[in-house]
Amino acid sequence: MTRASESSTGIDLPKPASAAATCADPDAQQIVQEEEGCLRRVLEQLRRRTSIPPASSDYDYDRAMLELRDEMASARLEDVPPLVEQMDRLQRLAARRRETRASAQVVDVQSPYFGRLVLQEGERRREVLIGRSTYLDTDSGVRIVDWRDAPVSRVYYRYDEGDDYCETFGDREVEGEVLVRRTLTIEQQTLRRIATPEDTFARTRDGHWRRLDRDTTRLRGGQGTATRADPPPRAGRLGVSPDGEYREDKHLREITALIDRHQFELITRPDSGLVVIQGGAGSGKTTIGLHRLAYLAYHDPRRFRSDRNLVVVFNEALARFISMVLPSLGIQEVAIRTYEDWASRLRSSHFPSLRCHYCEETPAEVTRLKKHPALLPAIDAAVERLSAQLERRVRRAFVQEASGAAAAAGEALVRVWQNSLGRPLTHRLHAMRRELSEGRGRALPPNIRLVLEREVRAGLDHAQDVLGVWSDLLSDRTALGEAFAMHAPGAFSDTELDRVHQWCTAHCADVTVDADEERERAAARQDHHQGARHDHGHDGEYDHSHGIDGRSLDEQPTLDREDDTLLLRLYQKLRGPLMRGRKGKEALVYEHMFIDETQDLSPVELAVLMETLSGGRCVTLAGDVAQRLYLDNGFTDWKSVLAQLRLAHVEIEPLRLSYRSTQEIMDFSQHVLGPLASPEPTVATRHGAAVELFTFAHSGEAAGFLAESLRDLMHTEPRASVAVIARYPEQADIYFEGLQKSEVPHVRRIVEQDFPFRPGVDVTDVRQVKGLEFDYVVVVEVNDTSFPADDQSRHLLHIAATRAAHQLWLLSTSRPSPLLPAELLDEDR
């Protein structure tokens, strides 16, 4: 298809092309002509609308209304009604002009819509286009409706071509039939792909149209989209189509058009409540979460404004990945954070005296204990012990010395205390203080009231000492043993608890002492520096770099990463809501939260996040237990974790279709999981190339073979994305050096999730790729030493394999992993 030269409006109009020149497939000619004609009509209408001069018409309306207002001020009473009517008419005309001009500017002229419906409602037939904004012009017959808002968009997502529908639009019930339902890809004002219920047609690079194989080449939704030609590649060849259509950028694609019926129902759930989505790799979990965020923000922008939304992701790469799709969904400036970054920022702002580094050598049993769900009731018990101690002291104060009205007043105080159960401890104490000074407490004798006020002050001091309670919690061996004996018997042996106790006692002491003495050390440091300027003749026996306790003034204690969560949880229980910013003048409250890859957060971490939600408790949790990277975080299964969060009543929404990988890749990944696999496995929507295993004598030979295949692939499919994934970073280094020496084009070593999301070859380790996808994946060193038959290896190999959209290769330089299917081991080359 040729295109007209660029107009002054920036909208190019595709010129009509003959069916024979456009599509050699006679069955596709009519469809192509219809859709190109529709696009041409829409672009022409947008061109005319956007060419309306910004002129002074709006200004003239305003001036006319001002003149009418002045005229009304001096008009006779009987002349006011017609003047009011005229002003109302001018206001409507001005509003209509502004809406028309605004809608023409909001519509993305490069891709104005992605779906087309033709509906038959009685004697009426109408065409509706589904897009990302609304543009209505009844005179020209162009109706583009926003997928998030227009009731008719439900027909697009809920019904197939040929279905009868019955929906309520506004206050009326509408029945009809879907005559045409098509999904379209329009890029740069050019129609690239047409998907009908029977076939998919794609424009080739030379401008012709071809029919794509329905079973093996069609991807209908999920976290990315792609279409590939058939037949599958021959064995031993990497690549599926030299004609494959790829984009230059590899960010998360715009997939609004591809949401299926079940996903749409989850997205449009009410704005309060919890949605839990369990789905396999590529099943659309991220799609649903992001679109639900966009849907809620669109329908109630005041409540769900940007600073009241939070997206929590697994790693920085996924954060950048997601940030590229949110603007296309109408979402701007929403915080997208990894949990570690979010928690670290808040811990720094709430505990400014902690100038701590993170320990890089935390023992595994310490990490496991600090993430264990048994710490949730252990924290509650620690706070309850403080509460019970204070209640006993309060009772002792008035029971022994008060009688009559004083005793009644004391009982009223206790009831105030008991009625506030469940609130943060400092809030309960402040309520008690108010009751003493303003309520029934004034009936107490002065001496008793003074005693009680002193107890409340002491209680507030203790409740506000979050660091002290944290230290006591982790340093009390008896309390730890009792907590785990009650809530997780057998989870830790006595020896393990002793080692954890020893580690925590030492580290907690360093942290609390450092926090208590931070001001003194800062002052001492300043004194030493001043003394050094005036004491040049000192004999050097005094060391100005150390304090009187022998500790280096620049030495800082270390925290375990998991301590951020424990400190924040204790802050919530003791002092109340977390606060925004370092000044802490406003509570940190989110109206909606989307947590992706939930299975890699511990129940304690989830509890901290959930506590920052407003009363609506609007949250979307998405995850897949089969893709766990951390087996020591206390997340065992959805049912158990929801029970630990006191959400056992929440229904889990399963997603059974994978829209990313082929059935061959999904079958392989399910086999790898073995006993960890779900009894209801995820099913792919298409077939593709077989998974292949190649064995070599050493890594140099493997790298040489891979380099040759990748050079050929980059030549035939220059816009493809490839991930070469190793289990360990050191293995990735070896392959990167080999590919680089072999002059493979666009090869990159990814170390800290710094993916550029561009075509090329990214060499990395499996922990970097969580949540991402690539056209092709090559997993290297799939040996029995790198991937033995243990649960962690099963999860890691499953994650690596399911990053592939179209083809998966496995390379081994010694005995292949026992996790591989027997048929691969028999056929390896």
CSV table of C-alpha atoms in Angstrom, one decimal, residues 343-631:
chain,number,residue,atom,x,y,z
A,343,ALA,CA,10.6,-0.9,52.1
A,344,SER,CA,14.2,0.6,52.1
A,345,ARG,CA,12.9,4.1,51.4
A,346,LEU,CA,10.3,3.9,54.1
A,347,ARG,CA,12.6,2.4,56.7
A,348,SER,CA,15.1,5.3,56.0
A,349,SER,CA,12.4,7.9,56.4
A,350,HIS,CA,10.8,6.4,59.5
A,351,PHE,CA,14.1,5.5,61.3
A,352,PRO,CA,16.5,8.3,60.2
A,353,SER,CA,18.9,7.5,63.1
A,354,LEU,CA,19.7,4.2,61.4
A,355,ARG,CA,22.7,4.8,59.2
A,356,CYS,CA,23.0,1.2,58.3
A,357,HIS,CA,24.4,-0.8,55.4
A,358,TYR,CA,22.8,-4.0,54.4
A,359,CYS,CA,24.6,-7.2,55.4
A,360,GLU,CA,25.7,-9.3,52.5
A,361,GLU,CA,26.5,-12.4,54.5
A,362,THR,CA,23.2,-13.1,56.3
A,363,PRO,CA,23.0,-16.8,57.1
A,364,ALA,CA,20.2,-18.7,55.3
A,365,GLU,CA,18.4,-19.7,58.4
A,366,VAL,CA,18.3,-16.1,59.6
A,367,THR,CA,16.7,-15.0,56.3
A,368,ARG,CA,14.2,-17.9,56.5
A,369,LEU,CA,13.2,-17.0,60.0
A,370,LYS,CA,12.8,-13.3,59.4
A,371,LYS,CA,10.5,-14.1,56.4
A,372,HIS,CA,8.6,-16.9,58.1
A,373,PRO,CA,4.8,-16.3,58.5
A,374,ALA,CA,5.1,-17.3,62.1
A,375,LEU,CA,6.6,-13.9,62.8
A,376,LEU,CA,3.2,-12.3,62.1
A,377,PRO,CA,1.6,-13.7,65.2
A,378,ALA,CA,5.0,-13.3,67.0
A,379,ILE,CA,4.9,-9.6,66.4
A,380,ASP,CA,1.2,-9.4,67.5
A,381,ALA,CA,2.1,-11.3,70.7
A,382,ALA,CA,5.0,-9.0,71.5
A,383,VAL,CA,2.7,-5.9,71.1
A,384,GLU,CA,0.0,-7.7,73.2
A,385,ARG,CA,2.6,-8.3,76.0
A,386,LEU,CA,3.3,-4.6,76.2
A,387,SER,CA,-0.4,-3.9,76.2
A,388,ALA,CA,-1.1,-6.5,79.0
A,389,GLN,CA,1.7,-5.1,81.1
A,390,LEU,CA,0.3,-1.6,80.9
A,391,GLU,CA,-3.2,-2.8,81.7
A,392,ARG,CA,-2.0,-4.6,84.8
A,393,ARG,CA,-0.3,-1.4,86.0
A,394,VAL,CA,-3.4,0.6,85.4
A,395,ARG,CA,-5.6,-1.8,87.3
A,396,ARG,CA,-3.1,-1.9,90.1
A,397,ALA,CA,-3.1,1.9,90.4
A,398,PHE,CA,-6.9,2.3,91.0
A,399,VAL,CA,-8.0,-1.0,92.3
A,400,GLN,CA,-5.8,-0.8,95.4
A,401,GLU,CA,-6.6,2.8,96.3
A,402,ALA,CA,-9.9,3.7,94.7
A,403,SER,CA,-13.4,3.0,95.8
A,404,GLY,CA,-16.9,4.2,94.9
A,405,ALA,CA,-17.0,6.7,92.0
A,406,ALA,CA,-13.2,6.5,91.6
A,407,ALA,CA,-13.5,2.7,91.1
A,408,ALA,CA,-16.2,3.2,88.6
A,409,ALA,CA,-14.1,5.8,86.8
A,410,GLY,CA,-11.2,3.3,86.8
A,411,GLU,CA,-13.4,0.6,85.3
A,412,ALA,CA,-14.5,3.0,82.6
A,413,LEU,CA,-10.8,3.7,81.7
A,414,VAL,CA,-10.2,-0.1,81.4
A,415,ARG,CA,-13.2,-0.4,79.1
A,416,VAL,CA,-11.8,2.4,76.9
A,417,TRP,CA,-8.6,0.5,76.8
A,418,GLN,CA,-10.3,-2.8,76.0
A,419,ASN,CA,-12.6,-1.3,73.3
A,420,SER,CA,-9.6,0.0,71.4
A,421,LEU,CA,-8.1,-3.5,71.1
A,422,GLY,CA,-6.7,-4.0,67.6
A,423,ARG,CA,-5.6,-0.4,67.1
A,424,PRO,CA,-1.9,0.6,67.2
A,425,LEU,CA,-0.6,0.8,70.8
A,426,THR,CA,0.2,4.5,70.8
A,427,HIS,CA,-3.3,5.3,69.5
A,428,ARG,CA,-4.8,3.3,72.4
A,429,LEU,CA,-2.6,5.1,74.9
A,430,HIS,CA,-3.6,8.5,73.4
A,431,ALA,CA,-7.2,7.5,73.8
A,432,MET,CA,-6.5,6.7,77.5
A,433,ARG,CA,-4.7,10.0,78.0
A,434,ARG,CA,-7.7,11.9,76.6
A,435,GLU,CA,-10.1,9.9,78.8
A,436,LEU,CA,-7.9,10.9,81.9
A,437,SER,CA,-7.9,14.6,81.1
A,438,GLU,CA,-11.3,15.0,79.5
A,439,GLY,CA,-13.5,12.1,80.3
A,440,ARG,CA,-14.4,9.9,83.3
A,441,GLY,CA,-10.8,10.0,84.5
A,442,ARG,CA,-11.5,13.4,86.0
A,443,ALA,CA,-13.5,11.7,88.7
A,444,LEU,CA,-10.4,10.0,90.0
A,445,PRO,CA,-8.6,11.3,93.0
A,446,PRO,CA,-5.6,13.5,92.0
A,447,ASN,CA,-3.0,11.1,93.3
A,448,ILE,CA,-4.4,8.2,91.3
A,449,ARG,CA,-4.8,10.3,88.2
A,450,LEU,CA,-1.2,11.3,88.4
A,451,VAL,CA,-0.1,7.7,88.8
A,452,LEU,CA,-2.1,6.7,85.7
A,453,GLU,CA,-0.8,9.7,83.7
A,454,ARG,CA,2.7,8.6,84.6
A,455,GLU,CA,2.0,5.1,83.5
A,456,VAL,CA,0.5,6.3,80.2
A,457,ARG,CA,3.6,8.4,79.5
A,458,ALA,CA,5.9,5.5,80.3
A,459,GLY,CA,3.7,3.3,78.0
A,460,LEU,CA,4.0,5.9,75.2
A,461,ASP,CA,7.8,6.0,75.6
A,462,HIS,CA,7.9,2.2,75.3
A,463,ALA,CA,5.5,2.0,72.4
A,464,GLN,CA,7.3,4.6,70.4
A,465,ASP,CA,10.6,2.8,70.9
A,466,VAL,CA,10.1,0.5,67.9
A,467,LEU,CA,13.8,-0.3,67.7
A,468,GLY,CA,13.8,-1.5,71.3
A,469,VAL,CA,10.8,-3.8,70.7
A,470,TRP,CA,12.4,-5.1,67.5
A,471,SER,CA,15.6,-5.9,69.4
A,472,ASP,CA,13.6,-7.6,72.2
A,473,LEU,CA,11.6,-9.7,69.7
A,474,LEU,CA,14.7,-11.1,67.9
A,475,SER,CA,16.9,-11.4,71.0
A,476,ASP,CA,14.5,-13.3,73.2
A,477,ARG,CA,15.4,-16.9,72.6
A,478,THR,CA,12.5,-18.2,74.8
A,479,ALA,CA,9.9,-16.1,73.1
A,480,LEU,CA,11.2,-17.1,69.7
A,481,GLY,CA,11.1,-20.8,70.6
A,482,GLU,CA,7.6,-20.6,72.0
A,483,ALA,CA,6.3,-18.7,68.9
A,484,PHE,CA,7.6,-21.2,66.4
A,485,ALA,CA,6.6,-24.2,68.6
A,486,MET,CA,3.1,-22.8,68.6
A,487,HIS,CA,2.7,-21.6,65.0
A,488,ALA,CA,5.3,-23.6,63.0
A,489,PRO,CA,6.4,-26.7,64.9
A,490,GLY,CA,9.3,-28.4,63.3
A,491,ALA,CA,10.2,-25.5,61.0
A,492,PHE,CA,13.4,-24.8,62.9
A,493,SER,CA,15.5,-27.2,65.0
A,494,ASP,CA,16.8,-26.0,68.4
A,495,THR,CA,20.3,-25.7,66.9
A,496,GLU,CA,19.0,-23.5,64.1
A,497,LEU,CA,17.1,-21.3,66.5
A,498,ASP,CA,20.3,-21.0,68.7
A,499,ARG,CA,22.3,-19.8,65.6
A,500,VAL,CA,19.6,-17.3,64.6
A,501,HIS,CA,19.4,-16.0,68.2
A,502,GLN,CA,23.2,-15.6,68.4
A,503,TRP,CA,23.2,-13.7,65.1
A,504,CYS,CA,20.3,-11.4,65.9
A,505,THR,CA,21.5,-10.6,69.4
A,506,ALA,CA,24.8,-9.4,68.1
A,507,HIS,CA,23.4,-7.4,65.3
A,508,CYS,CA,20.4,-5.9,67.2
A,509,ALA,CA,22.8,-4.7,69.9
A,510,ASP,CA,25.0,-2.9,67.4
A,511,VAL,CA,22.0,-1.3,65.7
A,512,THR,CA,20.3,-0.1,68.8
A,513,VAL,CA,23.5,1.2,70.4
A,514,ASP,CA,24.4,3.0,67.2
A,515,ALA,CA,20.9,4.6,67.0
A,516,ASP,CA,21.0,5.8,70.6
A,517,GLU,CA,24.5,7.2,70.3
A,518,GLU,CA,24.2,8.7,66.8
A,519,ARG,CA,23.9,12.3,68.0
A,520,GLU,CA,26.8,11.9,70.5
A,521,ARG,CA,29.0,10.3,67.9
A,522,ALA,CA,28.2,13.1,65.4
A,523,ALA,CA,29.1,15.7,68.0
A,524,ALA,CA,32.2,13.8,68.9
A,525,ARG,CA,33.2,13.6,65.3
A,526,GLN,CA,32.8,17.4,64.9
A,527,ASP,CA,34.8,18.0,68.1
A,528,HIS,CA,37.6,15.8,66.8
A,529,HIS,CA,37.8,17.5,63.5
A,530,GLN,CA,37.9,20.9,65.2
A,531,GLY,CA,40.6,19.7,67.5
A,532,ALA,CA,42.6,18.4,64.7
A,533,ARG,CA,42.7,21.9,63.1
A,534,HIS,CA,44.1,23.5,66.2
A,535,ASP,CA,46.4,20.8,67.5
A,536,HIS,CA,48.9,20.4,64.7
A,537,GLY,CA,51.7,19.8,67.3
A,538,HIS,CA,50.0,16.7,69.0
A,539,ASP,CA,52.3,13.7,69.3
A,540,GLY,CA,49.7,11.4,67.5
A,541,GLU,CA,49.0,9.2,70.5
A,542,TYR,CA,45.3,10.2,70.3
A,543,ASP,CA,43.3,8.6,67.4
A,544,HIS,CA,40.8,11.2,66.2
A,545,SER,CA,39.0,8.5,64.0
A,546,HIS,CA,37.6,6.6,67.0
A,547,GLY,CA,35.4,7.4,69.9
A,548,ILE,CA,36.0,6.7,73.6
A,549,ASP,CA,34.5,3.2,73.2
A,550,GLY,CA,37.1,2.3,70.6
A,551,ARG,CA,34.5,2.1,67.8
A,552,SER,CA,35.4,3.9,64.5
A,553,LEU,CA,33.4,7.0,64.2
A,554,ASP,CA,32.7,6.1,60.5
A,555,GLU,CA,31.9,2.5,61.3
A,556,GLN,CA,28.2,1.7,60.6
A,557,PRO,CA,26.3,-1.4,61.8
A,558,THR,CA,24.5,-3.6,59.3
A,559,LEU,CA,20.9,-4.6,58.9
A,560,ASP,CA,19.6,-7.7,57.2
A,561,ARG,CA,17.4,-6.8,54.3
A,562,GLU,CA,14.5,-8.5,56.0
A,563,ASP,CA,14.8,-6.2,59.0
A,564,ASP,CA,13.2,-3.4,56.9
A,565,THR,CA,10.0,-5.3,56.8
A,566,LEU,CA,10.1,-6.2,60.6
A,567,LEU,CA,10.7,-2.6,61.6
A,568,LEU,CA,7.9,-1.3,59.4
A,569,ARG,CA,5.5,-4.0,60.6
A,570,LEU,CA,6.3,-3.1,64.2
A,571,TYR,CA,5.9,0.6,63.5
A,572,GLN,CA,2.4,-0.1,62.1
A,573,LYS,CA,1.5,-2.1,65.2
A,574,LEU,CA,3.0,0.2,67.7
A,575,ARG,CA,2.8,3.7,66.3
A,576,GLY,CA,0.2,3.5,63.5
A,577,PRO,CA,0.1,4.1,59.7
A,578,LEU,CA,3.3,4.6,57.8
A,579,MET,CA,3.8,8.2,56.8
A,580,ARG,CA,4.6,9.9,53.5
A,581,GLY,CA,8.0,11.6,53.2
A,582,ARG,CA,10.6,12.4,55.8
A,583,LYS,CA,8.5,15.1,57.5
A,584,GLY,CA,5.7,12.5,58.1
A,585,LYS,CA,2.7,14.9,58.1
A,586,GLU,CA,0.4,12.7,56.0
A,587,ALA,CA,-0.4,9.0,56.4
A,588,LEU,CA,0.7,6.8,53.5
A,589,VAL,CA,-2.5,5.4,52.1
A,590,TYR,CA,-3.0,3.7,48.8
A,591,GLU,CA,-6.4,3.4,47.2
A,592,HIS,CA,-5.3,0.6,44.9
A,593,MET,CA,-2.2,-1.7,44.8
A,594,PHE,CA,-1.1,-4.1,42.1
A,595,ILE,CA,1.4,-6.7,43.3
A,596,ASP,CA,3.0,-8.7,40.5
A,597,GLU,CA,4.9,-12.0,41.1
A,598,THR,CA,3.4,-12.2,44.6
A,599,GLN,CA,4.8,-15.6,45.2
A,600,ASP,CA,8.2,-14.1,45.8
A,601,LEU,CA,7.1,-11.9,48.7
A,602,SER,CA,6.8,-13.3,52.2
A,603,PRO,CA,3.5,-13.1,54.1
A,604,VAL,CA,5.1,-10.6,56.5
A,605,GLU,CA,6.0,-8.4,53.5
A,606,LEU,CA,2.5,-8.7,52.1
A,607,ALA,CA,1.1,-7.7,55.5
A,608,VAL,CA,3.1,-4.5,55.6
A,609,LEU,CA,1.9,-3.6,52.1
A,610,MET,CA,-1.7,-4.5,52.8
A,611,GLU,CA,-1.7,-2.3,55.9
A,612,THR,CA,-1.2,0.8,53.7
A,613,LEU,CA,-4.4,0.3,51.8
A,614,SER,CA,-7.5,2.4,52.5
A,615,GLY,CA,-10.7,1.0,53.9
A,616,GLY,CA,-11.8,-0.1,50.5
A,617,ARG,CA,-8.9,-2.7,50.5
A,618,CYS,CA,-8.7,-2.5,46.7
A,619,VAL,CA,-5.7,-4.7,45.6
A,620,THR,CA,-4.8,-7.0,42.8
A,621,LEU,CA,-2.4,-9.9,43.6
A,622,ALA,CA,-1.0,-11.8,40.7
A,623,GLY,CA,1.5,-14.7,40.8
A,624,ASP,CA,2.4,-18.3,40.0
A,625,VAL,CA,3.7,-20.6,42.7
A,626,ALA,CA,5.5,-22.6,40.0
A,627,GLN,CA,7.7,-19.6,39.3
A,628,ARG,CA,9.1,-19.1,42.8
A,629,LEU,CA,12.6,-17.9,43.0
A,630,TYR,CA,12.8,-17.8,46.8
A,631,LEU,CA,11.9,-21.1,48.5
